[in-house]
Coordinates of C-alpha atoms and ligand atoms in Angstrom, one line a residue:
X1 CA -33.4 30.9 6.2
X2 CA -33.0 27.4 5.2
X3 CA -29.5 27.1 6.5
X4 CA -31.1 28.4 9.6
X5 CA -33.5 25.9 9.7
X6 CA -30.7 22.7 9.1
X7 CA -28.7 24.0 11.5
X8 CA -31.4 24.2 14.4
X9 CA -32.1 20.6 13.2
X10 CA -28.9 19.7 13.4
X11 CA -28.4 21.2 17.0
X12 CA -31.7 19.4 18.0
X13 CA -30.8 16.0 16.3
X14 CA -26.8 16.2 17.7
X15 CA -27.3 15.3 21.2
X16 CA -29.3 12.1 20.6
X17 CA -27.3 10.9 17.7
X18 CA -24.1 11.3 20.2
X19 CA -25.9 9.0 22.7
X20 CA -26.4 6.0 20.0
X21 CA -24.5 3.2 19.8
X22 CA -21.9 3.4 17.0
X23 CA -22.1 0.0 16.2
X24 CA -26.2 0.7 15.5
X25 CA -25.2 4.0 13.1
X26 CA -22.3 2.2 11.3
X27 CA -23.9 -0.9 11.1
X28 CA -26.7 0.5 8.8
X29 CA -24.6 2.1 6.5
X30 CA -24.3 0.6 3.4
X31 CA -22.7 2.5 0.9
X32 CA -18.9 4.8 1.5
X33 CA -18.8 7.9 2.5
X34 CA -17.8 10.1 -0.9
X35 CA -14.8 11.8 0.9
X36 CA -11.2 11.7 0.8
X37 CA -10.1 8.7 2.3
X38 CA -9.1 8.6 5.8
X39 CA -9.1 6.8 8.8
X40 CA -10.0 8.2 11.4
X41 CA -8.9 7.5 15.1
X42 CA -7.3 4.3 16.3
X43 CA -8.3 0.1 15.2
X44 CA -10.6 -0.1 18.0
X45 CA -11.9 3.3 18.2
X46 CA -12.9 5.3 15.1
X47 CA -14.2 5.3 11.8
X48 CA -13.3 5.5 8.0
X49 CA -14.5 7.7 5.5
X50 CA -13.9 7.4 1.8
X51 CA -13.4 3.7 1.7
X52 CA -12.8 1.8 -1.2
X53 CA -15.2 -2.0 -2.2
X54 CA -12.8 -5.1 -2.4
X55 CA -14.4 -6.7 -5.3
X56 CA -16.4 -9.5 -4.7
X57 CA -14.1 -12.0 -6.8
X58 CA -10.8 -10.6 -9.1
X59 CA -8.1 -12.8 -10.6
X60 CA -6.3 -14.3 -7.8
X61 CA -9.1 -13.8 -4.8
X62 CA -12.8 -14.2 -3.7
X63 CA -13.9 -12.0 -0.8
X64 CA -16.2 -14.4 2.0
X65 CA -19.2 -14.0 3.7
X66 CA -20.5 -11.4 1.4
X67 CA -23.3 -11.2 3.2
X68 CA -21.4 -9.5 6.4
X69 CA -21.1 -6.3 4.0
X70 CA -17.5 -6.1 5.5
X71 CA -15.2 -6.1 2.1
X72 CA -14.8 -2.7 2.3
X73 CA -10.8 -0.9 3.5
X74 CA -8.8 2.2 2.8
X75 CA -7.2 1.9 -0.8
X76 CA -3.8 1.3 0.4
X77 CA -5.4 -1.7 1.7
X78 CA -7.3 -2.6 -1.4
X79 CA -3.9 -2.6 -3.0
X80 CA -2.4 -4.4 -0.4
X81 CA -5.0 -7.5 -0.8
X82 CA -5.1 -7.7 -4.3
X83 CA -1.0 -7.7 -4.9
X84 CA -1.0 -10.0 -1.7
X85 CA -3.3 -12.3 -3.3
X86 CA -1.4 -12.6 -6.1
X87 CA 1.7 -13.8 -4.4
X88 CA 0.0 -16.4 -3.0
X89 CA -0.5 -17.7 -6.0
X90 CA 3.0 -17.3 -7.1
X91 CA 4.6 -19.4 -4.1
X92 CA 1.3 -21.6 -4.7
X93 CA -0.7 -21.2 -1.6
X94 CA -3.5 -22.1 -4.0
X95 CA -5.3 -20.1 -6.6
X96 CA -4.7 -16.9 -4.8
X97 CA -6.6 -16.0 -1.0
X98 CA -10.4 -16.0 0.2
X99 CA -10.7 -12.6 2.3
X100 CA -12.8 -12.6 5.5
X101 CA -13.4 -9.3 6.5
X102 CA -11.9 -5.6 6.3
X103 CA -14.3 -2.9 7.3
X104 CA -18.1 -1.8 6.9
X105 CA -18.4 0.2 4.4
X106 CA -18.1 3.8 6.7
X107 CA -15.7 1.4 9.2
X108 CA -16.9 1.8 12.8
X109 CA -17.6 -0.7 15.4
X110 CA -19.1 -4.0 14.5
X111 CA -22.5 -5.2 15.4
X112 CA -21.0 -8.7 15.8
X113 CA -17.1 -9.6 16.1
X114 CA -13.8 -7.7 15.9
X115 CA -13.0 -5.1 18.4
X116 CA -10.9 -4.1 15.7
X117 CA -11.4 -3.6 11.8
X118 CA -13.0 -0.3 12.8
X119 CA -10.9 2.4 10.4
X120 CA -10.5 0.1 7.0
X121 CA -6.8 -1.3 7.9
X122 CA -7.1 -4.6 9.0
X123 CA -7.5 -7.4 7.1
X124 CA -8.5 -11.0 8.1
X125 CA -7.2 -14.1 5.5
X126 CA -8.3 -17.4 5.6
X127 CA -5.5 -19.7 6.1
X128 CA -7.2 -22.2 3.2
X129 CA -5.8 -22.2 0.4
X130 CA -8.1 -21.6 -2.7
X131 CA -8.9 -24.5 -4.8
X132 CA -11.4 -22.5 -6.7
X133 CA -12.0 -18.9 -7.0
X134 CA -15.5 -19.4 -8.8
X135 CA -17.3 -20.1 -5.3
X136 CA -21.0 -18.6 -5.6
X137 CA -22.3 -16.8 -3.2
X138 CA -24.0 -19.4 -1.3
X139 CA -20.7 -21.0 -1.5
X140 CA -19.3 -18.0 0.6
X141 CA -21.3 -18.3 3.0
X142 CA -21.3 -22.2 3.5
X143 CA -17.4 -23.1 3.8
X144 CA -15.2 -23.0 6.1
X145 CA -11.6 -21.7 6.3
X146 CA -9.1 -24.7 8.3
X147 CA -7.8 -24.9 11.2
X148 CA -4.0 -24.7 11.8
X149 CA -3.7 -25.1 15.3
X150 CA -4.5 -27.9 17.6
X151 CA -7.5 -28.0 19.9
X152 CA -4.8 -27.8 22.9
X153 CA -3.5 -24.4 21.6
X154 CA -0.3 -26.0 21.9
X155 CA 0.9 -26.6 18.7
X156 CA 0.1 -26.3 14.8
X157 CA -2.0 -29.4 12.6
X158 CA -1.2 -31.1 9.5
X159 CA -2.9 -28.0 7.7
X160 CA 0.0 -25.9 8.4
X161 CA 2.3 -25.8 5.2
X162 CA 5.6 -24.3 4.1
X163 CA 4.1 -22.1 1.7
X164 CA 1.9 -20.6 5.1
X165 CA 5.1 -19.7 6.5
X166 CA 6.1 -18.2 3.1
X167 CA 2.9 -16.6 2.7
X168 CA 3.2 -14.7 6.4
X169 CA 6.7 -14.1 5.2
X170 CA 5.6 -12.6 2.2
X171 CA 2.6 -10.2 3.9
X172 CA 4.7 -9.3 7.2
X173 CA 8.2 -8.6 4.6
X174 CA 5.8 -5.2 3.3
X175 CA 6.3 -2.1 4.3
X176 CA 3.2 -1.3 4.6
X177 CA 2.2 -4.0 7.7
X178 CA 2.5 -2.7 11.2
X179 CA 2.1 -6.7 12.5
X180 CA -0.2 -9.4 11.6
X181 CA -1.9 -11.7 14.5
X182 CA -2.1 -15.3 14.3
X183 CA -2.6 -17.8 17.0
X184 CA 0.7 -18.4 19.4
X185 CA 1.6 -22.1 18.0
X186 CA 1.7 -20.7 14.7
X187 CA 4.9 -18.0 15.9
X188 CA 6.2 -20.4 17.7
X189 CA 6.4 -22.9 14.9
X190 CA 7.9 -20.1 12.9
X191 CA 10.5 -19.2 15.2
X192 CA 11.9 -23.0 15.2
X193 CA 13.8 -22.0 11.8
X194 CA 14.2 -18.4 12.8
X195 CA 17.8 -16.6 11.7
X196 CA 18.9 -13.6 12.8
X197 CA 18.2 -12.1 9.4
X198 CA 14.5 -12.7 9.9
X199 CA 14.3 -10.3 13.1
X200 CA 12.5 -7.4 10.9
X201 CA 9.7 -9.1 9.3
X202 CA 9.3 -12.1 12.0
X203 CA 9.0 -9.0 15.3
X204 CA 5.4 -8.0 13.6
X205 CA 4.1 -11.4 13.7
X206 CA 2.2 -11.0 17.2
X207 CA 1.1 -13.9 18.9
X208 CA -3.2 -13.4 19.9
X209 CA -6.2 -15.4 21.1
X210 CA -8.0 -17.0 18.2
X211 CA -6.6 -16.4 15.4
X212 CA -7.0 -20.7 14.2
X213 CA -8.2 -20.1 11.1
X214 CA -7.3 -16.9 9.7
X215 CA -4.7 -14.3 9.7
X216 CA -5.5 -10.6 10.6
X217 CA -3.4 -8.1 8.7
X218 CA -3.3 -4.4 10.4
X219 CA -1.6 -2.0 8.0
X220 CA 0.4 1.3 9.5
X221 CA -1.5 5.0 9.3
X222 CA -0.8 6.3 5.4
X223 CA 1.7 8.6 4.9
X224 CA 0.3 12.4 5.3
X225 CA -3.4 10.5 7.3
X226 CA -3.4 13.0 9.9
X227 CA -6.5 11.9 11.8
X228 CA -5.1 8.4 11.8
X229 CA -3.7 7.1 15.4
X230 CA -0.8 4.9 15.2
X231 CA -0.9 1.5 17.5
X232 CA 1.5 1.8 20.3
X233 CA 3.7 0.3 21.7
X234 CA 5.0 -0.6 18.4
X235 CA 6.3 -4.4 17.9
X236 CA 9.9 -2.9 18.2
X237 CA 8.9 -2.4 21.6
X238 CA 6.9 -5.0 22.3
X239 CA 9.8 -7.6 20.9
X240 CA 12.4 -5.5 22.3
X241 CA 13.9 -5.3 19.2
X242 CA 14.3 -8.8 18.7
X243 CA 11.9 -11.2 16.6
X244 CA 9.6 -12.5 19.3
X245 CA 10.4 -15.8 20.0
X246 CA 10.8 -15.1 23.6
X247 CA 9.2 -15.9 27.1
X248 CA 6.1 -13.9 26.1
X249 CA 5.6 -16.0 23.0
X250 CA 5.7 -18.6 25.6
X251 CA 3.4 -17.5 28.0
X252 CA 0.7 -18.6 25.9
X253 CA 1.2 -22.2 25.8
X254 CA 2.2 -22.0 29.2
X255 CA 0.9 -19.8 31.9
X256 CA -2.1 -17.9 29.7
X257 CA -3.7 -22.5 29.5
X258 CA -2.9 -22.7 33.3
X259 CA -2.9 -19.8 35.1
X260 CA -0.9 -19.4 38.2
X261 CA -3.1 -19.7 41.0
X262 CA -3.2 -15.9 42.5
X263 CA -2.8 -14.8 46.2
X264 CA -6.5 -13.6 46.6
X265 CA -5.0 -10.3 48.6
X266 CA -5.1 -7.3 46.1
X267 CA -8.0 -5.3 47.0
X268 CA -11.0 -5.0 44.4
X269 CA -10.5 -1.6 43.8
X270 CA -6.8 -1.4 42.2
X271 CA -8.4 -2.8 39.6
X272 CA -8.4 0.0 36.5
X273 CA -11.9 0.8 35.3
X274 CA -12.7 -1.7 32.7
X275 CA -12.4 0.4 29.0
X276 CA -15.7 0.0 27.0
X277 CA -15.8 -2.7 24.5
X278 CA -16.3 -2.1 21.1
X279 CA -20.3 -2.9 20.9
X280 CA -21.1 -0.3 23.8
X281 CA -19.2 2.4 22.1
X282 CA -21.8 5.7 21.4
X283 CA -21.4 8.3 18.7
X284 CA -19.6 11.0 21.1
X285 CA -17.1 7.9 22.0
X286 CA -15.3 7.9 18.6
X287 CA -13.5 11.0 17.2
X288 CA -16.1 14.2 16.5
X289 CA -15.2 13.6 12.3
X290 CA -16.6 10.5 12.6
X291 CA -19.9 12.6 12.8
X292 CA -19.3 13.6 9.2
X293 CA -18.2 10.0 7.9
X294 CA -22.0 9.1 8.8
X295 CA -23.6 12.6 7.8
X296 CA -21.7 12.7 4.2
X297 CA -23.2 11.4 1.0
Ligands
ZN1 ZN1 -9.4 -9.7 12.4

């Protein structure tokens, strides 16, 4: 009988749950979900269930903006930030890294920022180097991270270092990135002492928008994550197998400042429906498991 009864109320509650924004049902959650972990669907499209809590401050990081409730990413990427962290402090970038943020704590879409960060695999680091990893909270919230690009996009500042370069070296050298984003002038300044030998790691350094003051990590699906979707093309592709430093590295401090004046003939309607952005994304939007990554414990 009482299963009876939860399942009518689950029937009855479904359909208007489905309707609500994702962003509203993930944003309240506050604690994991006690499951396997997983990520489920794509970066921008999906959900995470059995996520794992960056602590708030370990040996060789801080995580920022506590207050965002965002330190939160599968293990492998728990893992990933912590050993990260303490290379940085090896090749001295610092004391170690302040980490802006992964995921909620079920993933999701975001209330505010990212149309990413949604399945616990991406990662955004501050490109300021620690000078003290003993930053209260307040502290967190106050500072800044640097810029390392110039206000014309064009090129990098005096806050971009060696031990940067190293440090992207170091992060985009693992096995376990699929690329990391980071404003164009920062590629390009990387591909000025490019060698051939540097092809592998240097082709999943992706030139974005943004990107000024931090660097976003995005880690591949885990081996055996079966719900996971893998981000295609894949910077093989998008590089043609080379490193990147081509004409569409280019194209952003060239034609993407000043855009080529267009013709004005192509009709309104070969443009392809716009895709939904992250914030008007409803329940029945992401995958159907993401259902259970709200409804668990
Ligand atoms: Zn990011």
């Amino acid at each position: 009988m009482l299963t009876r009864i939860l399942l009518i109320t689950l029937l009855l509650a479904a359909p208007a749950r489905a309707d609500e924004l994702a962003n509203q049902l993930f944003g309240a959650m506050s604690d994991p979900s006690r499951q396997d972990p997983m990520p489920v669907g794509s970066y921008s499209k999906g959900c995470a269930a059995g996520l794992a809590e960056l602590p708030e401050t370990g040996t060789t990081w801080q995580a920022m903006r506590l207050s965002r409730g965002r330190n939160f990413g599968q293990p492998v990427m728990i893992d990933f930030l912590t050993e990260l962290s303490a290379t940085a402090r090896d090749i001295g970038f610092g004391q170690g890294l302040y980490i802006g943020d992964i995921s909620q704590p079920r993933g999701g879409p975001m209330t505010s920022g990212h149309a990413s960060h949604q399945i616990g695999l991406d990662a955004d680091i501050w490109m300021l180097p620690p000078r003290s990893l003993s930053l209260s909270e307040a502290e967190r919230e106050a500072i800044s991270s640097i810029p390392v690009r110039s206000a014309d996009q064009r090129s990098v500042t005096e806050n971009w270092t060696k031990v940067h370069h190293a440090l992207l070296k170091a992060a985009a050298s693992d096995p376990r990135v699929d690329r990391i984003f980071v404003a164009a002038a920062v590629k390009i300044e990387m591909c000025k002492t490019a060698k051939n030998k540097d092809k592998k790691w240097l082709q999943k350094i992706r030139p974005v928008a943004g990107h000024d003051t931090h660097f976003h990590v995005r880690l591949k699906c885990p081996k055996g994550a079966r719900l996971c979707e893998t981000q295609t093309p894949t910077v093989a592709v998008l590089s043609k197998n080379g490193d990147g430093c081509d004409e569409t590295l280019m194209w952003w401090v060239t034609d993407y400042l000043n855009p080529p004046k267009s013709d004005g003939k192509k009709p309104k309607d070969e443009d392809p429906p716009r895709k939904k952005g992250a914030r008007e994304l409803t329940l029945a939007d992401l995958p159907k498991q993401c259902q259970d990554v709200l409804a668990a414990d």
